[in-house]
Amino acid sequence: MKIIISILIFQFLFHIQIKAQDPLHIKNRNLPCVERKFHLYIHLVSDSLGNINITESDILKQLEIANQAFKPICISFDYCKIDTVLDHSFFHINDDEEIDLLMSRFQKKRRINLYYTGSVLDENINSYSYESGILNENSGVIIVPLSGKGLIHELGHTFGLLHIFETKFGAEKADGSNCAVSGDLICDTPAAPYVLPNETCTFTSKLKDINGDFYRSEIGNYMSHFFCAHCFFTTEQYERMVENYLASSIKMW
């Protein structure tokens, strides 16, 4: 009788545990789990009137959205401190020299530094980060507009992801046959040309690859430039981010 009761209790607890798990975690149950919370150092750049047009509540909401995106690999983000940059010349970042100057004055080492400004470089993209920024103690920099647009995209770069339309290793063929050595070096993202979204946030392109095949694209992938449609990373992208973090000799706080 004691054995039967023990079995029933085990089955009940197991059932409760399964029901309590997040569906996304179950779907990606084979992904590695880092179990790490990163405490970002946040810098708010004031406008020409000295105003800071973002609240702590706004920031926490944006971080929570990022947390959901990184939840399948057990990575989350919070902040350790928020400071104010009272030099409005940085409210509109126009070139790399201004980014270097901003960092030389305000960057905190061994942290992911998140800067909120009015605009960043390109009006279409309007965000910035260092590729594989987690690998160096002073390269954890992300700059986004007050809306937070591009935050998850730039976190992807920080953890080592490339654009799905990357070409520095050569253009990926539309059929993906050279995916391991070209494009973004990841095979479960489609080969994609560099195309910006239209007013309806749809992908339209007549570009063809070297074989004359048309490209398709996953506009919802965080590493596209379709910020209007972003909603997912792929399994191999998650795995790459974990690999890059574990391989880094510098562990951001």
CSV table of C-alpha atoms in Angstrom, one decimal:
chain,number,residue,atom,x,y,z
A,1,MET,CA,0.0,0.0,0.0
A,2,LYS,CA,2.8,2.4,0.9
A,3,ILE,CA,4.4,1.8,-2.5
A,4,ILE,CA,1.2,2.5,-4.4
A,5,ILE,CA,0.7,5.7,-2.5
A,6,SER,CA,4.3,6.8,-3.2
A,7,ILE,CA,3.8,6.1,-6.9
A,8,LEU,CA,0.5,8.1,-7.0
A,9,ILE,CA,2.2,11.1,-5.2
A,10,PHE,CA,5.1,11.0,-7.6
A,11,GLN,CA,2.8,10.9,-10.6
A,12,PHE,CA,0.8,13.8,-9.2
A,13,LEU,CA,3.9,15.9,-8.6
A,14,PHE,CA,5.3,15.1,-12.0
A,15,HIS,CA,2.1,16.1,-13.7
A,16,ILE,CA,2.1,19.5,-11.8
A,17,GLN,CA,5.7,20.1,-12.8
A,18,ILE,CA,5.1,19.5,-16.5
A,19,LYS,CA,2.0,21.7,-16.5
A,20,ALA,CA,3.9,24.5,-14.8
A,21,GLN,CA,6.7,24.5,-17.4
A,22,ASP,CA,6.6,27.2,-20.0
A,23,PRO,CA,5.5,25.9,-23.4
A,24,LEU,CA,8.5,27.6,-25.1
A,25,HIS,CA,10.9,25.8,-22.8
A,26,ILE,CA,9.3,22.5,-23.6
A,27,LYS,CA,9.5,23.2,-27.3
A,28,ASN,CA,13.3,24.0,-26.9
A,29,ARG,CA,14.0,21.4,-24.2
A,30,ASN,CA,17.2,20.3,-25.8
A,31,LEU,CA,18.8,23.8,-25.7
A,32,PRO,CA,21.6,24.4,-23.2
A,33,CYS,CA,20.8,26.4,-20.1
A,34,VAL,CA,23.2,29.1,-19.0
A,35,GLU,CA,21.3,30.1,-15.8
A,36,ARG,CA,22.7,33.6,-15.9
A,37,LYS,CA,21.3,37.1,-15.2
A,38,PHE,CA,23.2,40.0,-16.7
A,39,HIS,CA,23.0,43.3,-14.8
A,40,LEU,CA,23.2,46.1,-17.4
A,41,TYR,CA,24.6,49.5,-16.7
A,42,ILE,CA,22.1,51.9,-18.3
A,43,HIS,CA,22.9,55.4,-19.5
A,44,LEU,CA,20.1,57.9,-20.4
A,45,VAL,CA,21.2,60.7,-22.7
A,46,SER,CA,19.3,64.0,-22.2
A,47,ASP,CA,18.0,66.1,-25.0
A,48,SER,CA,18.9,69.8,-25.6
A,49,LEU,CA,16.5,70.9,-22.9
A,50,GLY,CA,18.0,68.5,-20.3
A,51,ASN,CA,15.0,66.2,-20.5
A,52,ILE,CA,15.1,62.4,-20.0
A,53,ASN,CA,12.2,61.1,-22.0
A,54,ILE,CA,12.1,57.5,-20.7
A,55,THR,CA,11.1,56.1,-17.3
A,56,GLU,CA,12.4,53.3,-15.3
A,57,SER,CA,9.1,51.5,-15.9
A,58,ASP,CA,9.7,51.8,-19.7
A,59,ILE,CA,13.1,50.3,-19.3
A,60,LEU,CA,11.9,47.4,-17.2
A,61,LYS,CA,9.2,46.6,-19.8
A,62,GLN,CA,11.8,46.5,-22.6
A,63,LEU,CA,14.1,44.3,-20.5
A,64,GLU,CA,11.2,41.9,-19.8
A,65,ILE,CA,10.5,41.5,-23.5
A,66,ALA,CA,14.2,40.8,-24.0
A,67,ASN,CA,14.0,38.3,-21.1
A,68,GLN,CA,11.3,36.4,-22.9
A,69,ALA,CA,13.4,36.2,-26.1
A,70,PHE,CA,16.4,34.8,-24.2
A,71,LYS,CA,14.4,32.6,-21.8
A,72,PRO,CA,14.9,29.3,-23.8
A,73,ILE,CA,18.7,29.4,-22.9
A,74,CYS,CA,18.1,30.7,-19.3
A,75,ILE,CA,19.6,34.1,-19.9
A,76,SER,CA,17.9,37.2,-18.4
A,77,PHE,CA,18.6,40.9,-18.0
A,78,ASP,CA,18.2,43.4,-15.2
A,79,TYR,CA,20.0,46.6,-14.5
A,80,CYS,CA,22.5,47.5,-11.8
A,81,LYS,CA,22.5,51.2,-12.2
A,82,ILE,CA,20.9,54.0,-14.3
A,83,ASP,CA,22.9,57.2,-14.8
A,84,THR,CA,22.3,60.3,-16.8
A,85,VAL,CA,24.4,61.7,-19.6
A,86,LEU,CA,23.8,65.5,-19.5
A,87,ASP,CA,25.7,66.2,-22.7
A,88,HIS,CA,23.0,66.6,-25.4
A,89,SER,CA,25.5,66.4,-28.2
A,90,PHE,CA,25.2,62.6,-27.8
A,91,PHE,CA,21.4,62.7,-28.2
A,92,HIS,CA,21.8,62.2,-31.9
A,93,ILE,CA,24.7,59.8,-32.7
A,94,ASN,CA,25.9,60.6,-36.2
A,95,ASP,CA,29.1,58.6,-36.7
A,96,ASP,CA,31.6,56.1,-35.2
A,97,GLU,CA,33.7,58.9,-33.7
A,98,GLU,CA,30.9,60.0,-31.6
A,99,ILE,CA,30.3,56.4,-30.4
A,100,ASP,CA,34.0,56.2,-29.5
A,101,LEU,CA,33.8,59.5,-27.6
A,102,LEU,CA,30.6,58.4,-25.8
A,103,MET,CA,32.2,55.2,-24.7
A,104,SER,CA,35.5,56.8,-23.6
A,105,ARG,CA,33.6,59.0,-21.2
A,106,PHE,CA,30.8,56.8,-19.9
A,107,GLN,CA,31.5,53.1,-20.6
A,108,LYS,CA,31.8,50.7,-17.6
A,109,LYS,CA,34.1,47.7,-18.1
A,110,ARG,CA,32.9,44.2,-17.8
A,111,ARG,CA,29.3,45.3,-18.1
A,112,ILE,CA,26.8,45.3,-21.0
A,113,ASN,CA,26.3,49.1,-21.2
A,114,LEU,CA,22.9,50.1,-22.6
A,115,TYR,CA,22.7,53.7,-23.9
A,116,TYR,CA,19.3,55.3,-24.7
A,117,THR,CA,19.5,58.2,-27.1
A,118,GLY,CA,17.3,60.1,-29.6
A,119,SER,CA,18.7,58.5,-32.7
A,120,VAL,CA,21.6,56.3,-33.7
A,121,LEU,CA,23.5,56.6,-37.0
A,122,ASP,CA,21.0,55.3,-39.6
A,123,GLU,CA,17.4,56.4,-39.6
A,124,ASN,CA,16.3,53.0,-40.9
A,125,ILE,CA,18.2,50.8,-38.5
A,126,ASN,CA,18.6,53.3,-35.6
A,127,SER,CA,20.5,51.0,-33.2
A,128,TYR,CA,24.1,49.9,-32.6
A,129,SER,CA,26.3,47.3,-30.9
A,130,TYR,CA,29.7,45.6,-31.1
A,131,GLU,CA,29.6,42.2,-32.7
A,132,SER,CA,30.5,39.6,-30.0
A,133,GLY,CA,30.7,42.4,-27.4
A,134,ILE,CA,30.7,39.8,-24.6
A,135,LEU,CA,34.2,38.7,-25.6
A,136,ASN,CA,36.0,41.8,-24.5
A,137,GLU,CA,35.8,43.7,-21.2
A,138,ASN,CA,35.1,47.1,-22.8
A,139,SER,CA,33.0,46.0,-25.8
A,140,GLY,CA,29.6,45.4,-24.2
A,141,VAL,CA,27.9,48.4,-25.7
A,142,ILE,CA,24.4,48.8,-27.1
A,143,ILE,CA,22.9,52.0,-28.2
A,144,VAL,CA,19.1,52.2,-28.9
A,145,PRO,CA,16.5,54.9,-29.3
A,146,LEU,CA,14.1,55.7,-26.5
A,147,SER,CA,11.6,53.3,-27.9
A,148,GLY,CA,14.0,50.4,-27.3
A,149,LYS,CA,13.7,49.4,-31.0
A,150,GLY,CA,16.4,47.0,-31.9
A,151,LEU,CA,17.4,46.0,-28.3
A,152,ILE,CA,17.0,42.3,-28.8
A,153,HIS,CA,18.6,42.5,-32.3
A,154,GLU,CA,21.7,44.2,-30.7
A,155,LEU,CA,21.8,41.7,-27.8
A,156,GLY,CA,22.0,39.0,-30.5
A,157,HIS,CA,25.0,40.8,-32.0
A,158,THR,CA,26.5,41.2,-28.5
A,159,PHE,CA,26.3,37.4,-28.0
A,160,GLY,CA,27.9,36.8,-31.4
A,161,LEU,CA,25.1,36.5,-33.9
A,162,LEU,CA,25.5,37.9,-37.4
A,163,HIS,CA,22.7,39.3,-39.7
A,164,ILE,CA,20.8,36.6,-41.6
A,165,PHE,CA,21.9,38.6,-44.7
A,166,GLU,CA,25.6,38.6,-43.8
A,167,THR,CA,28.0,38.5,-46.8
A,168,LYS,CA,31.5,39.0,-45.3
A,169,PHE,CA,32.1,35.3,-45.6
A,170,GLY,CA,30.5,35.2,-49.0
A,171,ALA,CA,26.8,35.1,-50.0
A,172,GLU,CA,24.8,32.2,-49.0
A,173,LYS,CA,23.0,30.3,-51.8
A,174,ALA,CA,19.2,30.4,-51.7
A,175,ASP,CA,19.1,26.6,-51.3
A,176,GLY,CA,21.4,26.9,-48.2
A,177,SER,CA,23.9,24.4,-49.6
A,178,ASN,CA,26.9,26.5,-48.5
A,179,CYS,CA,25.3,27.6,-45.2
A,180,ALA,CA,28.1,26.4,-43.0
A,181,VAL,CA,30.8,28.5,-44.6
A,182,SER,CA,28.9,31.6,-45.8
A,183,GLY,CA,26.2,34.0,-44.9
A,184,ASP,CA,25.6,34.0,-41.1
A,185,LEU,CA,27.3,30.6,-40.7
A,186,ILE,CA,24.1,29.2,-39.3
A,187,CYS,CA,22.1,26.6,-41.3
A,188,ASP,CA,18.6,26.9,-39.8
A,189,THR,CA,18.3,30.5,-40.9
A,190,PRO,CA,17.4,31.1,-44.6
A,191,ALA,CA,19.7,32.7,-47.0
A,192,ALA,CA,18.5,36.3,-47.3
A,193,PRO,CA,19.4,39.4,-49.2
A,194,TYR,CA,19.7,42.8,-47.6
A,195,VAL,CA,16.2,44.3,-47.9
A,196,LEU,CA,14.5,46.9,-45.7
A,197,PRO,CA,10.8,46.5,-44.9
A,198,ASN,CA,8.2,48.4,-46.8
A,199,GLU,CA,5.3,50.3,-45.3
A,200,THR,CA,3.4,47.0,-44.8
A,201,CYS,CA,6.3,45.2,-43.2
A,202,THR,CA,6.5,42.6,-46.0
A,203,PHE,CA,9.5,41.1,-47.8
A,204,THR,CA,9.6,41.7,-51.5
A,205,SER,CA,12.7,41.2,-53.6
A,206,LYS,CA,13.6,40.2,-57.1
A,207,LEU,CA,17.2,39.5,-56.2
A,208,LYS,CA,18.6,36.1,-57.1
A,209,ASP,CA,21.6,34.1,-55.9
A,210,ILE,CA,24.6,33.0,-58.0
A,211,ASN,CA,22.5,30.0,-59.3
A,212,GLY,CA,19.7,32.3,-60.4
A,213,ASP,CA,17.4,31.2,-57.6
A,214,PHE,CA,15.1,33.7,-55.8
A,215,TYR,CA,15.8,34.3,-52.1
A,216,ARG,CA,13.2,34.1,-49.4
A,217,SER,CA,13.5,35.5,-45.9
A,218,GLU,CA,12.4,35.0,-42.3
A,219,ILE,CA,11.4,38.6,-41.6
A,220,GLY,CA,10.4,37.6,-38.0
A,221,ASN,CA,14.0,36.6,-37.1
A,222,TYR,CA,15.6,39.0,-34.7
A,223,MET,CA,18.7,39.2,-36.8
A,224,SER,CA,16.9,40.5,-39.8
A,225,HIS,CA,16.4,44.3,-40.3
A,226,PHE,CA,12.6,43.9,-40.2
A,227,PHE,CA,12.3,45.3,-36.7
A,228,CYS,CA,8.5,45.6,-37.3
A,229,ALA,CA,8.2,41.8,-37.4
A,230,HIS,CA,10.8,40.5,-35.0
A,231,CYS,CA,9.6,37.6,-32.8
A,232,PHE,CA,12.1,34.7,-32.7
A,233,PHE,CA,15.6,33.2,-32.7
A,234,THR,CA,16.3,29.8,-34.2
A,235,THR,CA,17.7,26.8,-32.3
A,236,GLU,CA,21.1,27.2,-33.9
A,237,GLN,CA,21.2,30.9,-33.1
A,238,TYR,CA,20.5,30.1,-29.4
A,239,GLU,CA,23.2,27.5,-29.5
A,240,ARG,CA,25.7,29.9,-31.1
A,241,MET,CA,25.0,32.5,-28.4
A,242,VAL,CA,25.6,30.0,-25.6
A,243,GLU,CA,28.8,28.8,-27.3
A,244,ASN,CA,30.1,32.3,-27.6
A,245,TYR,CA,29.4,33.1,-24.0
A,246,LEU,CA,30.9,29.9,-22.6
A,247,ALA,CA,34.0,30.4,-24.8
A,248,SER,CA,34.6,33.9,-23.6
A,249,SER,CA,37.3,34.4,-21.0
A,250,ILE,CA,35.6,37.6,-19.9
A,251,LYS,CA,32.3,37.1,-18.1
A,252,MET,CA,30.2,40.2,-18.0
A,253,TRP,CA,28.7,40.9,-14.5
